[in-house]
Coordinates of C-alpha atoms and ligand atoms in Angstrom, one line a residue:
Chain A
M181 CA -13.5 -53.4 68.0
K182 CA -14.5 -54.2 64.4
I183 CA -13.7 -51.3 62.1
V184 CA -14.7 -51.2 58.5
V185 CA -13.1 -49.0 55.8
C186 CA -15.0 -48.5 52.5
V187 CA -12.7 -47.8 49.5
S188 CA -13.5 -46.9 45.9
H189 CA -11.3 -47.6 43.0
V190 CA -11.1 -44.6 40.7
P191 CA -9.1 -43.1 37.8
D192 CA -5.9 -41.4 38.9
T193 CA -6.4 -37.6 39.3
A194 CA -3.9 -36.9 36.5
T195 CA -6.3 -38.7 34.0
K196 CA -7.1 -36.8 30.9
V197 CA -10.8 -37.4 30.5
K198 CA -12.1 -38.7 27.2
I199 CA -15.8 -39.4 26.8
G200 CA -16.5 -43.0 25.9
D201 CA -18.5 -44.1 22.8
N202 CA -21.6 -44.6 24.8
G203 CA -21.6 -40.9 25.6
K204 CA -22.3 -41.6 29.3
T205 CA -19.0 -42.6 30.9
I206 CA -15.3 -42.0 30.3
D207 CA -13.3 -44.0 27.9
P208 CA -11.4 -46.4 30.2
K209 CA -8.6 -46.9 27.7
D210 CA -5.2 -45.8 29.1
V211 CA -6.7 -44.9 32.4
T212 CA -4.8 -45.9 35.6
Y213 CA -7.0 -46.8 38.5
V214 CA -6.0 -46.2 42.1
V215 CA -7.4 -46.2 45.6
N216 CA -9.5 -43.0 45.9
P217 CA -7.0 -40.5 47.4
Y218 CA -9.3 -39.6 50.3
D219 CA -9.8 -43.3 51.2
E220 CA -6.1 -43.5 52.0
F221 CA -6.7 -41.1 54.9
A222 CA -9.7 -43.3 55.9
I223 CA -7.5 -46.5 55.8
E224 CA -4.8 -44.8 57.8
E225 CA -7.2 -43.6 60.5
A226 CA -8.8 -47.1 60.7
L227 CA -5.4 -48.7 61.2
K228 CA -4.3 -46.1 63.8
T229 CA -7.5 -46.7 65.7
R230 CA -7.2 -50.4 65.6
D231 CA -3.6 -50.2 66.8
A232 CA -4.8 -48.0 69.7
V233 CA -7.9 -49.9 70.9
G234 CA -7.4 -53.4 69.4
G235 CA -9.7 -55.2 67.0
E236 CA -9.6 -55.7 63.3
V237 CA -10.0 -53.7 60.1
V238 CA -12.1 -55.0 57.3
V239 CA -11.9 -53.3 53.9
I240 CA -15.0 -53.3 51.7
S241 CA -15.1 -52.2 48.1
L242 CA -18.1 -52.5 45.8
G243 CA -17.4 -52.9 42.1
T244 CA -15.7 -55.4 39.8
D245 CA -12.7 -57.7 40.2
A246 CA -10.5 -54.7 39.3
N247 CA -11.4 -53.2 42.7
K248 CA -9.3 -56.0 44.3
E249 CA -6.2 -54.0 43.5
S250 CA -7.4 -51.2 45.8
I251 CA -8.4 -53.7 48.5
R252 CA -5.0 -55.3 48.2
K253 CA -3.4 -51.9 48.7
A254 CA -5.3 -51.4 52.0
L255 CA -4.3 -54.9 53.1
A256 CA -0.7 -54.1 52.3
M257 CA -0.9 -51.0 54.4
G258 CA -2.1 -53.2 57.3
A259 CA -5.8 -53.9 57.1
D260 CA -6.8 -57.5 58.2
S261 CA -9.1 -58.7 55.5
G262 CA -11.1 -57.6 52.5
I263 CA -14.5 -58.0 51.0
L264 CA -15.4 -57.4 47.3
L265 CA -19.1 -56.7 46.9
K266 CA -19.4 -57.7 43.3
S267 CA -21.5 -55.5 41.1
D268 CA -20.9 -55.2 37.4
S269 CA -23.4 -52.5 36.3
Y270 CA -23.5 -48.8 37.2
R271 CA -24.9 -48.0 40.5
D272 CA -25.8 -44.5 41.8
S273 CA -24.7 -43.4 45.3
L274 CA -27.7 -44.5 47.2
S275 CA -27.7 -47.9 45.6
V276 CA -24.0 -48.3 46.5
A277 CA -24.8 -47.1 50.1
K278 CA -27.6 -49.6 50.5
A279 CA -25.3 -52.5 49.5
L280 CA -22.5 -51.2 51.8
A281 CA -24.9 -50.8 54.7
A282 CA -26.1 -54.3 54.3
E283 CA -22.6 -55.7 54.6
I284 CA -21.5 -53.4 57.4
K285 CA -24.5 -54.5 59.4
N286 CA -23.5 -58.1 58.6
Q287 CA -20.0 -57.4 59.9
E288 CA -21.4 -55.8 63.2
A289 CA -18.9 -53.0 62.8
Q290 CA -19.1 -50.1 65.3
L291 CA -16.9 -47.7 63.5
V292 CA -16.8 -47.1 59.7
F293 CA -14.4 -44.9 57.8
F294 CA -15.0 -43.5 54.3
G295 CA -13.3 -40.9 52.2
K296 CA -15.1 -37.6 52.0
Q297 CA -15.5 -37.9 48.3
S298 CA -14.7 -40.2 45.3
V299 CA -12.7 -38.3 42.7
D300 CA -14.6 -39.9 39.9
Y301 CA -18.2 -38.7 40.3
D302 CA -17.3 -36.3 43.1
A303 CA -20.6 -36.9 44.8
G304 CA -19.3 -36.8 48.4
I305 CA -22.3 -38.5 50.0
V306 CA -21.9 -42.3 50.2
G307 CA -20.5 -42.1 53.8
Q308 CA -23.5 -40.1 55.3
L309 CA -26.0 -42.0 53.1
T310 CA -24.7 -45.3 54.6
A311 CA -24.6 -43.9 58.1
E312 CA -28.2 -43.0 58.1
L313 CA -29.3 -46.3 56.5
L314 CA -27.5 -48.0 59.5
G315 CA -28.9 -45.5 62.1
F316 CA -25.3 -44.6 63.0
N317 CA -24.0 -41.2 64.0
S318 CA -21.8 -39.5 61.4
V319 CA -19.2 -36.8 61.1
S320 CA -18.2 -35.7 57.6
V321 CA -15.1 -34.0 56.2
V322 CA -13.1 -34.9 59.3
V323 CA -9.5 -33.5 59.9
D324 CA -9.1 -34.6 63.5
F325 CA -10.4 -37.7 65.2
K326 CA -10.3 -39.0 68.8
L327 CA -12.0 -42.1 70.3
E328 CA -12.1 -42.5 74.1
G329 CA -14.2 -45.4 75.1
E330 CA -17.5 -44.9 73.3
K331 CA -17.0 -41.2 72.9
I332 CA -15.9 -39.5 69.7
T333 CA -14.4 -36.0 69.4
A334 CA -13.9 -35.1 65.8
E335 CA -13.1 -31.8 63.9
R336 CA -14.7 -31.1 60.6
E337 CA -13.8 -28.5 58.1
I338 CA -16.3 -25.8 57.4
E339 CA -16.2 -22.4 55.7
G340 CA -13.7 -20.2 57.6
G341 CA -12.7 -22.7 60.3
R342 CA -13.5 -26.0 62.0
E343 CA -16.4 -27.4 64.0
V344 CA -15.4 -29.6 67.0
I345 CA -18.1 -32.3 67.3
E346 CA -18.9 -34.7 70.1
T347 CA -20.7 -37.9 69.3
S348 CA -20.4 -41.6 70.0
I349 CA -20.1 -45.0 68.4
P350 CA -21.6 -46.5 66.3
C351 CA -20.4 -43.9 63.9
V352 CA -19.4 -43.2 60.4
I353 CA -16.4 -40.8 59.8
T354 CA -15.6 -39.4 56.3
A355 CA -11.9 -38.5 56.0
Q356 CA -10.6 -35.2 54.6
K357 CA -7.0 -34.5 53.7
G358 CA -5.1 -33.3 56.8
L359 CA -6.6 -36.1 59.0
N360 CA -3.3 -37.9 59.0
E361 CA -0.3 -38.9 56.8
P362 CA -1.2 -42.3 55.2
R363 CA 1.6 -44.8 55.6
Y364 CA 3.3 -46.4 52.7
A365 CA 2.9 -50.1 52.2
S366 CA 6.2 -51.7 53.2
L367 CA 7.6 -54.6 51.2
K368 CA 6.8 -56.8 54.2
G369 CA 3.2 -55.5 54.1
I370 CA 2.9 -56.2 50.4
M371 CA 4.1 -59.8 51.0
A372 CA 1.8 -60.2 54.0
A373 CA -1.2 -58.9 51.9
K374 CA -0.8 -61.8 49.5
K375 CA -1.8 -64.2 52.2
K376 CA -4.7 -62.2 53.5
T377 CA -8.2 -63.1 52.2
I378 CA -10.4 -61.1 50.0
E379 CA -13.9 -62.6 50.1
D380 CA -16.2 -62.3 47.1
K381 CA -19.8 -61.6 47.8
E382 CA -22.7 -60.5 45.6
A383 CA -23.6 -56.9 46.4
A384 CA -27.2 -56.6 47.8
A385 CA -29.5 -55.5 45.0
A386 CA -30.8 -51.9 45.2
E387 CA -32.6 -49.9 42.5
N388 CA -31.0 -46.7 41.0
Y389 CA -32.9 -43.5 41.6
T390 CA -30.9 -41.5 39.2
E391 CA -29.7 -42.1 35.7
I392 CA -26.9 -40.6 33.7
L393 CA -28.3 -39.4 30.4
T394 CA -25.1 -38.0 28.9
M395 CA -21.5 -37.1 29.7
S396 CA -19.9 -34.2 27.9
K397 CA -16.8 -32.0 28.1
P398 CA -17.3 -28.6 29.5
P399 CA -17.2 -25.8 27.0
A400 CA -13.6 -25.2 26.2
K401 CA -12.3 -21.9 27.5
S402 CA -10.3 -20.1 24.8
P403 CA -6.9 -19.0 26.2
G404 CA -6.9 -15.3 26.8
K405 CA -4.4 -12.6 26.2
I406 CA -0.9 -12.4 27.5
L407 CA -0.7 -8.7 28.1
G408 CA 3.0 -8.3 28.5
E409 CA 6.1 -9.6 30.2
D410 CA 6.7 -7.1 33.0
A411 CA 5.1 -4.5 35.2
S412 CA 4.4 -2.2 32.4
A413 CA 1.4 -4.4 31.5
V414 CA -0.2 -3.9 34.9
P415 CA -2.2 -0.7 34.1
E416 CA -3.8 -2.4 31.1
L417 CA -4.6 -5.5 33.2
V418 CA -6.3 -3.4 35.8
K419 CA -8.2 -1.4 33.2
L420 CA -9.4 -4.7 31.6
L421 CA -10.5 -6.1 34.9
R422 CA -12.4 -2.9 35.6
E423 CA -13.9 -2.1 32.3
E424 CA -14.2 -5.3 30.3
A425 CA -14.6 -7.9 33.0
K426 CA -16.1 -5.5 35.5
V427 CA -14.9 -7.6 38.4
I428 CA -13.0 -4.9 40.4
Chain B
M266 CA -47.5 -35.4 41.5
A267 CA -47.5 -32.4 43.6
N268 CA -43.8 -31.6 43.4
N269 CA -43.7 -29.6 46.6
I270 CA -40.3 -28.0 46.9
L271 CA -38.4 -27.2 50.1
V272 CA -35.3 -25.1 50.1
F273 CA -33.2 -25.4 53.3
I274 CA -32.0 -22.0 54.4
E275 CA -28.7 -22.2 56.2
Q276 CA -27.6 -19.8 58.8
R277 CA -24.2 -19.4 60.4
N278 CA -23.8 -17.1 63.4
G279 CA -27.4 -16.1 63.0
E280 CA -26.9 -14.8 59.5
V281 CA -28.6 -16.3 56.4
K282 CA -26.1 -17.6 53.9
K283 CA -26.2 -16.1 50.4
A284 CA -25.7 -19.6 48.9
S285 CA -29.1 -20.6 50.4
L286 CA -30.7 -17.7 48.7
E287 CA -29.1 -18.8 45.4
A288 CA -30.7 -22.2 46.1
I289 CA -34.1 -20.4 46.0
A290 CA -33.1 -18.9 42.7
A291 CA -32.2 -22.4 41.4
A292 CA -35.5 -23.9 42.8
K293 CA -37.5 -21.4 40.7
K294 CA -36.3 -23.3 37.6
L295 CA -38.3 -26.3 38.9
S296 CA -41.2 -24.5 40.6
G297 CA -41.9 -22.5 37.4
A298 CA -42.2 -25.6 35.2
F299 CA -44.2 -27.5 37.8
G300 CA -46.4 -24.6 38.8
S301 CA -45.6 -25.4 42.4
E302 CA -44.6 -23.4 45.4
I303 CA -41.2 -23.0 47.1
K304 CA -41.2 -23.4 50.8
A305 CA -38.2 -22.4 52.9
A306 CA -37.2 -23.8 56.2
T307 CA -34.4 -22.7 58.5
I308 CA -33.0 -24.0 61.8
G309 CA -31.2 -22.0 64.4
N310 CA -31.6 -19.5 67.3
E311 CA -31.9 -15.8 66.5
I312 CA -31.6 -15.4 62.7
K313 CA -31.2 -12.2 60.7
G314 CA -32.0 -11.7 57.1
L315 CA -34.8 -14.3 56.6
E316 CA -36.9 -11.8 54.8
K317 CA -34.5 -12.1 52.0
A318 CA -35.7 -15.6 51.4
A319 CA -39.2 -14.2 50.8
Q320 CA -37.8 -11.5 48.6
Q321 CA -36.2 -14.2 46.4
G322 CA -39.5 -16.0 46.0
A323 CA -40.1 -18.3 48.9
A324 CA -43.9 -18.7 49.5
S325 CA -43.6 -19.6 53.1
I326 CA -40.8 -19.5 55.7
V327 CA -40.6 -21.7 58.8
H328 CA -38.0 -21.0 61.4
L329 CA -37.4 -24.0 63.7
K330 CA -36.0 -22.3 66.7
S331 CA -34.1 -23.2 69.9
A332 CA -31.2 -21.7 71.8
E333 CA -29.6 -25.2 71.5
L334 CA -29.7 -24.9 67.7
L335 CA -27.3 -22.0 67.6
N336 CA -24.5 -24.3 66.5
Y337 CA -24.9 -27.1 64.0
S338 CA -26.0 -30.5 65.0
T339 CA -26.2 -33.2 62.3
S340 CA -28.6 -35.3 64.3
A341 CA -30.9 -32.5 65.5
Y342 CA -31.0 -30.7 62.1
A343 CA -31.7 -33.9 60.2
D344 CA -34.5 -35.0 62.5
L345 CA -36.2 -31.6 62.4
L346 CA -36.0 -31.3 58.6
N347 CA -37.2 -34.8 58.2
N348 CA -40.3 -34.0 60.3
Y349 CA -41.0 -30.9 58.4
I350 CA -40.7 -32.8 55.1
A351 CA -43.1 -35.5 56.2
E352 CA -45.6 -33.0 57.6
N353 CA -45.5 -30.8 54.5
D354 CA -45.5 -33.5 52.0
I355 CA -42.3 -32.3 50.4
D356 CA -41.1 -34.1 47.2
I357 CA -37.9 -32.1 46.3
V358 CA -35.4 -30.8 48.8
I359 CA -32.8 -28.3 47.7
F360 CA -29.6 -27.4 49.7
A361 CA -26.7 -25.2 48.9
N362 CA -23.5 -27.3 48.5
T363 CA -21.9 -25.8 51.6
A364 CA -20.2 -27.7 54.4
M365 CA -23.6 -27.9 56.2
G366 CA -25.6 -28.6 53.0
K367 CA -23.2 -31.4 52.0
D368 CA -23.5 -33.0 55.4
L369 CA -27.3 -32.9 55.7
A370 CA -28.4 -33.6 52.2
P371 CA -27.3 -37.2 52.0
I372 CA -28.8 -37.9 55.5
I373 CA -32.1 -36.5 54.4
A374 CA -31.9 -38.6 51.2
S375 CA -31.5 -41.8 53.1
K376 CA -34.3 -40.8 55.5
I377 CA -36.8 -40.2 52.8
D378 CA -35.4 -42.7 50.3
A379 CA -34.7 -40.1 47.7
G380 CA -32.5 -40.0 44.7
I381 CA -29.7 -37.5 45.3
A382 CA -27.5 -35.3 43.1
T383 CA -24.9 -32.9 44.5
D384 CA -23.1 -29.8 43.4
C385 CA -25.4 -29.2 40.5
T386 CA -24.8 -26.3 38.2
E387 CA -28.0 -26.5 36.2
L388 CA -31.6 -27.7 36.9
K389 CA -34.4 -28.2 34.5
V390 CA -37.7 -30.0 33.9
N391 CA -38.3 -32.0 30.8
G392 CA -41.8 -33.3 30.6
D393 CA -42.3 -34.8 34.1
S394 CA -38.6 -35.4 34.7
V395 CA -36.1 -33.4 36.7
I396 CA -32.7 -33.2 35.0
V397 CA -29.7 -31.7 36.6
T398 CA -26.2 -31.0 35.3
R399 CA -23.2 -31.6 37.6
P400 CA -19.5 -31.5 37.1
V401 CA -17.6 -34.9 37.5
Y402 CA -13.9 -35.8 37.4
A403 CA -13.1 -32.5 39.1
G404 CA -14.8 -30.5 36.3
K405 CA -13.1 -32.3 33.5
A406 CA -16.5 -33.5 32.4
L407 CA -20.2 -32.8 33.0
V408 CA -23.1 -35.2 33.3
D409 CA -26.8 -34.7 32.8
V410 CA -28.6 -36.8 35.4
K411 CA -32.3 -37.7 35.4
F412 CA -34.1 -38.5 38.6
T413 CA -36.2 -41.7 38.4
S414 CA -37.4 -41.6 42.0
S415 CA -40.4 -39.6 43.2
K416 CA -38.5 -37.9 46.1
K417 CA -35.4 -36.0 45.1
V418 CA -32.6 -34.2 47.0
I419 CA -30.4 -31.7 45.2
T420 CA -27.5 -29.6 46.3
I421 CA -26.5 -26.6 44.1
R422 CA -23.0 -25.2 43.6
P423 CA -22.6 -21.7 45.3
N424 CA -22.0 -18.8 43.0
T425 CA -23.7 -20.4 40.1
F426 CA -27.3 -19.4 40.2
P427 CA -27.5 -15.6 40.2
L428 CA -30.0 -14.0 42.7
G429 CA -33.1 -12.4 41.3
E430 CA -34.0 -8.8 42.0
P431 CA -35.6 -8.8 45.5
V432 CA -39.4 -8.5 45.2
E433 CA -41.8 -7.1 47.8
S434 CA -43.3 -9.9 49.8
S435 CA -45.8 -10.2 52.6
V436 CA -44.7 -13.7 53.6
E437 CA -44.4 -13.9 57.4
I438 CA -41.8 -15.9 59.2
N439 CA -43.4 -18.7 61.1
V440 CA -41.2 -19.2 64.2
M441 CA -41.7 -22.6 65.9
E442 CA -39.9 -23.3 69.2
Q443 CA -38.4 -26.7 69.3
S444 CA -37.7 -29.0 72.3
N445 CA -36.6 -32.6 72.9
L446 CA -33.8 -32.3 70.3
N447 CA -31.8 -35.2 69.2
L448 CA -28.3 -34.0 70.1
S449 CA -26.5 -37.3 69.7
S450 CA -24.0 -35.4 67.7
K451 CA -23.3 -31.7 68.4
V452 CA -20.8 -29.0 67.9
V453 CA -19.1 -28.1 71.1
E454 CA -16.6 -25.6 69.8
L455 CA -16.0 -23.4 66.7
K456 CA -12.4 -22.8 65.7
K457 CA -12.0 -19.9 63.3
S458 CA -9.1 -20.2 60.9
G459 CA -6.8 -17.3 60.4
G460 CA -8.0 -16.0 57.0
K461 CA -10.6 -13.3 57.0
I462 CA -12.6 -14.7 54.1
D463 CA -12.9 -18.3 53.2
V464 CA -12.0 -19.2 49.6
A465 CA -15.2 -21.3 49.3
E466 CA -17.2 -18.1 49.8
A467 CA -15.2 -15.4 48.2
E468 CA -16.1 -13.4 45.2
I469 CA -12.4 -12.7 44.5
I470 CA -9.5 -15.0 45.3
V471 CA -5.8 -14.3 45.1
S472 CA -3.9 -17.5 45.2
G473 CA -0.2 -18.1 45.5
G474 CA 2.0 -21.0 44.4
R475 CA 5.6 -22.2 44.6
G476 CA 6.6 -19.2 42.4
L477 CA 6.5 -17.1 45.6
K478 CA 9.7 -18.9 46.7
E479 CA 9.1 -18.8 50.5
A480 CA 6.3 -18.5 53.1
E481 CA 7.4 -15.0 54.0
N482 CA 6.6 -13.7 50.5
F483 CA 2.9 -14.5 50.9
K484 CA 2.7 -11.1 52.5
L485 CA 2.5 -9.9 48.9
V486 CA -0.4 -12.2 48.2
E487 CA -2.2 -11.1 51.4
E488 CA -1.6 -7.4 50.5
L489 CA -3.1 -7.8 47.1
A490 CA -6.0 -9.7 48.5
D491 CA -6.6 -7.0 51.1
V492 CA -6.8 -4.2 48.6
L493 CA -9.3 -6.3 46.6
G494 CA -11.3 -7.5 49.6
A495 CA -10.4 -11.0 48.4
A496 CA -9.6 -14.3 50.1
V497 CA -6.2 -15.8 50.0
G498 CA -5.8 -19.2 48.3
A499 CA -2.9 -21.6 47.8
S500 CA -1.7 -24.4 45.6
R501 CA -1.0 -27.8 47.1
A502 CA 2.7 -27.4 46.7
V503 CA 2.8 -24.5 49.2
V504 CA 0.3 -26.2 51.5
D505 CA 2.5 -29.4 51.5
A506 CA 5.5 -27.2 52.2
G507 CA 3.8 -25.9 55.3
W508 CA 3.6 -22.3 54.1
R509 CA -0.1 -22.1 54.2
S510 CA -2.9 -24.0 55.8
H511 CA -4.9 -26.7 54.0
S512 CA -8.1 -24.7 54.4
E513 CA -6.7 -22.3 51.8
Q514 CA -5.9 -25.0 49.2
V515 CA -7.7 -24.8 45.9
G516 CA -7.9 -27.9 43.7
Q517 CA -8.9 -31.4 43.5
T518 CA -7.9 -32.3 47.0
G519 CA -8.6 -28.8 48.3
K520 CA -11.6 -26.6 47.7
T521 CA -13.6 -26.2 44.5
V522 CA -14.2 -22.5 43.9
S523 CA -16.0 -20.4 41.4
P524 CA -15.4 -16.8 42.2
N525 CA -15.9 -13.9 39.9
L526 CA -12.2 -13.3 39.7
Y527 CA -9.3 -15.7 40.4
I528 CA -5.8 -14.4 40.4
A529 CA -3.1 -17.1 40.2
L530 CA 0.4 -15.9 41.3
G531 CA 3.3 -18.2 40.6
I532 CA 1.1 -21.2 40.1
S533 CA 1.9 -23.5 37.2
G534 CA -1.7 -24.7 36.6
A535 CA -1.4 -28.5 37.2
I536 CA -4.5 -30.4 36.2
Q537 CA -5.4 -30.9 39.9
H538 CA -5.2 -27.2 40.6
L539 CA -7.2 -26.3 37.5
A540 CA -9.8 -28.8 38.7
G541 CA -10.6 -26.6 41.6
M542 CA -10.8 -23.2 40.0
R543 CA -11.6 -23.6 36.3
S544 CA -15.2 -22.5 36.7
S545 CA -14.1 -19.1 38.0
K546 CA -15.7 -16.4 35.8
Y547 CA -12.5 -14.5 35.2
I548 CA -9.0 -15.9 35.6
V549 CA -5.8 -13.8 35.8
A550 CA -2.3 -15.5 35.8
I551 CA 1.0 -14.1 36.6
N552 CA 3.8 -16.5 35.9
K553 CA 7.3 -16.0 34.5
D554 CA 7.0 -19.0 32.3
K555 CA 4.9 -18.1 29.3
D556 CA 4.3 -21.7 28.6
A557 CA 2.8 -22.5 32.0
P558 CA -0.5 -24.4 31.6
I559 CA -2.3 -21.8 33.7
F560 CA -2.2 -19.4 30.7
Q561 CA -4.4 -21.9 28.8
I562 CA -7.4 -21.1 30.9
A563 CA -6.5 -17.5 32.0
D564 CA -8.5 -14.7 30.5
Y565 CA -5.6 -12.2 31.1
G566 CA -2.0 -13.0 31.9
I567 CA 1.3 -11.4 32.4
A568 CA 4.3 -13.6 31.6
G569 CA 6.6 -12.0 34.2
D570 CA 8.0 -12.0 37.7
V571 CA 5.5 -11.9 40.6
F572 CA 7.9 -9.8 42.7
E573 CA 7.9 -7.1 40.2
I574 CA 4.3 -7.3 39.0
V575 CA 2.3 -7.7 42.2
P576 CA 3.6 -4.6 43.9
K577 CA 2.6 -2.6 40.8
M578 CA -0.9 -4.3 40.8
I579 CA -1.3 -3.3 44.5
E580 CA -0.3 0.3 43.6
E581 CA -2.7 0.5 40.6
I582 CA -5.6 -1.0 42.3
K583 CA -5.2 1.2 45.4
K584 CA -5.3 4.2 43.0
I585 CA -8.6 3.2 41.5
K586 CA -10.1 2.3 44.9
E587 CA -9.2 5.7 46.2
N588 CA -11.0 7.5 43.3
Ligands
LIG881 C1 -3.7 -36.8 44.0 C2 -3.2 -35.4 43.8 C3 -4.0 -34.4 44.2 C4 -3.6 -33.0 44.0 N1 -4.4 -32.0 44.4 C5 -4.0 -30.7 44.3 C6 -4.8 -29.6 44.7 O1 -5.9 -29.8 45.2 N2 -4.4 -28.4 44.5 C7 -3.2 -28.1 43.9 O2 -2.9 -26.9 43.7 N3 -2.4 -29.1 43.5 C8 -2.8 -30.4 43.7 N4 -1.9 -31.4 43.3 C9 -0.5 -31.0 43.0 C10 -0.3 -30.6 41.6 O3 0.0 -31.7 40.8 C11 0.9 -29.6 41.5 O4 2.1 -30.3 42.0 C12 0.8 -28.3 42.3 O5 -0.5 -27.7 42.0 C13 1.9 -27.4 41.9 O6 1.8 -26.2 42.7 P1 2.5 -24.8 42.1 O7 1.8 -24.4 40.9 O8 2.4 -23.9 43.3 O9 4.0 -25.2 41.9 P2 4.8 -25.4 40.6 O10 4.2 -26.4 39.7 O11 6.2 -25.7 41.1 O12 4.7 -24.1 39.9 C14 5.4 -22.9 40.3 C15 5.2 -21.9 39.2 O13 5.7 -20.6 39.6 C16 6.4 -20.0 38.5 N5 7.3 -19.1 39.0 C17 8.5 -19.3 39.7 N6 9.1 -18.2 40.1 C18 8.3 -17.2 39.7 C19 8.4 -15.8 39.8 N7 9.4 -15.2 40.4 N8 7.4 -15.1 39.2 C20 6.3 -15.7 38.6 N9 6.2 -17.0 38.5 C21 7.2 -17.8 39.0 C22 7.0 -21.2 37.7 O14 7.1 -20.8 36.3 C23 6.0 -22.3 37.9 O15 5.0 -22.3 36.8 C24 -2.3 -32.7 43.4 C25 -1.5 -33.8 43.0 C26 -1.9 -35.1 43.2 C27 -1.0 -36.2 42.7
LIG882 N1 -18.1 -48.6 45.2 C1 -17.6 -48.2 46.4 N2 -17.2 -49.2 47.3 C2 -16.8 -48.9 48.5 N3 -16.8 -47.6 49.0 C3 -17.2 -46.6 48.2 C4 -17.7 -46.9 46.9 N4 -18.1 -45.7 46.4 C5 -17.8 -44.8 47.3 N5 -17.3 -45.3 48.4 C6 -16.9 -44.6 49.7 O1 -17.7 -43.4 49.8 C7 -16.8 -42.3 49.8 C8 -17.5 -41.2 49.2 O2 -17.8 -41.5 47.8 P1 -18.8 -40.6 46.9 O3 -20.0 -40.3 47.7 O4 -19.0 -41.5 45.7 O5 -18.0 -39.4 46.5 C9 -15.5 -42.8 49.1 O6 -14.4 -42.0 49.5 C10 -15.5 -44.2 49.6 O7 -15.0 -44.3 51.0

């Protein structure tokens, strides 16, 4: 089976955000970019599925040449080939999804893995947007996945528990932490990845429906009071919570 | 443009979710400026509490009903909503940013070719434009986003838009039986997790970190949570150690929460943890290291030993609860 994994290339979660001079994006200086953490679970599940049912895993990332670093990482973990959908300017989620959907259709993939969310804009929607554009089933925020023939049984996280969902391919799965333990790329994998191809393609054009006007820092929270260093401070704490904050 | 607004009212186990009522409160920011009405639609079997949607300001309420819709189905819910949107000429669809809302909203956006913005903390109208504010980079920054499409889909962060005082309303609930559902994807089982209250929905959260030393000691966290009627949360360190389940993890790769009160016990306050809880209204930190970063965002702190301080907190809070 042809399996696609979509990966985004994002600032490391430890990044200290500084707003850029344009007032609309972060200042990319000194920022380390990595594979979106949730996409590692997506890659792992794609590889596991391929190893179980046969077929190939194609990694797709939309962005600039820099995204090749994340594609390369997925190849080093074991994916078969990569595609960079080149796009230099900012695209909103639906515009990204339209370009991804066009390429997934072109690939004739039956199963597509996404991360549940990119840790840059935290939208959490590209997977389901793409699924619907393709007319595929979808299960989001998945922590357990099983494929038997055409049938999919997946568990998704909800408030206070999990939903067990039955559906079938063609399907989009968005991966949540807990789905699996992503493998490390072995030295052999890293060497092998150098020989695998990453194809460059123009991303299909699609209009943006949203526009970022400004990016700003949230109002700084001033550090509060340290009331003491032992249990003798507890009565005052409880009093403040009750009378000042009125939360208990 | 008509700017007809629809708020999706989510139910779980036949009960209307508070976060959906908050979505009506948020929708008022748009309906007021546009002079348009707020319609509400819900999907499920028997549903209690729908009158609350009217009391919050919904001008009409439709209940798309079937016994087969008791549990969630992405495909059936999306198709039903899509039909409703087409028949009622809806321009703006608002969901709560819950597990269900987050799943459905993008599917609806693709179906109706709408711009979409999720997890919004502010909504406003400027001239003809809808502008929303949403956190990005795990709350380290905020963006103001303007829609340029005529159709719009918005999800709003729970616990952010306060409910209005309930008003008298004569709106009737229009129940419409549904058949021939698209159940190509459906929930076949619900598994409840151990915790009584989910961190994503709690008004008070008591979280524990590695400072608790071992899994056993979470009894202390649970006990404090119990006396406060709070949910138990956890840092990633203790989830990774297998002391607590991932469903309790707060932070960048866990849940984003904004309770009224967040109590961090033995948590250092790593940037990824802060990302998930910094928008809490009040933050209390107990940590024996007075330089721990958690104190930078805590409203109140005690720089001491959790094993000494938490039992005393339990005792004091029990006292006031008894009076
Ligand atoms: C990609 C990525 C994603 C991540 N996502 C998350 C996430 O979602 N959520 C999250 O929480 N973390 C996340 N982390 C991990 C994060 O960086 C920290 O490692 C983690 O939050 C630390 O947990 P902790 O505060 O419990 O432990 P520690 O950092 O070890 O802190 C323990 C604290 O307990 C205090 N302490 C010790 N003994 C006592 C005592 N007796 N009384 C009082 N205080 C005591 C210590 O002073 C210390 O400050 C992520 C990391 C990465 C790289
Ligand atoms: N530019 C991109 N290229 C490829 N995949 C992407 C891109 N942006 C987002 N995705 C995928 O969509 C998921 C959700 O992203 P988002 O909706 O932006 O939070 C990510 O985890 C990726 O799997």
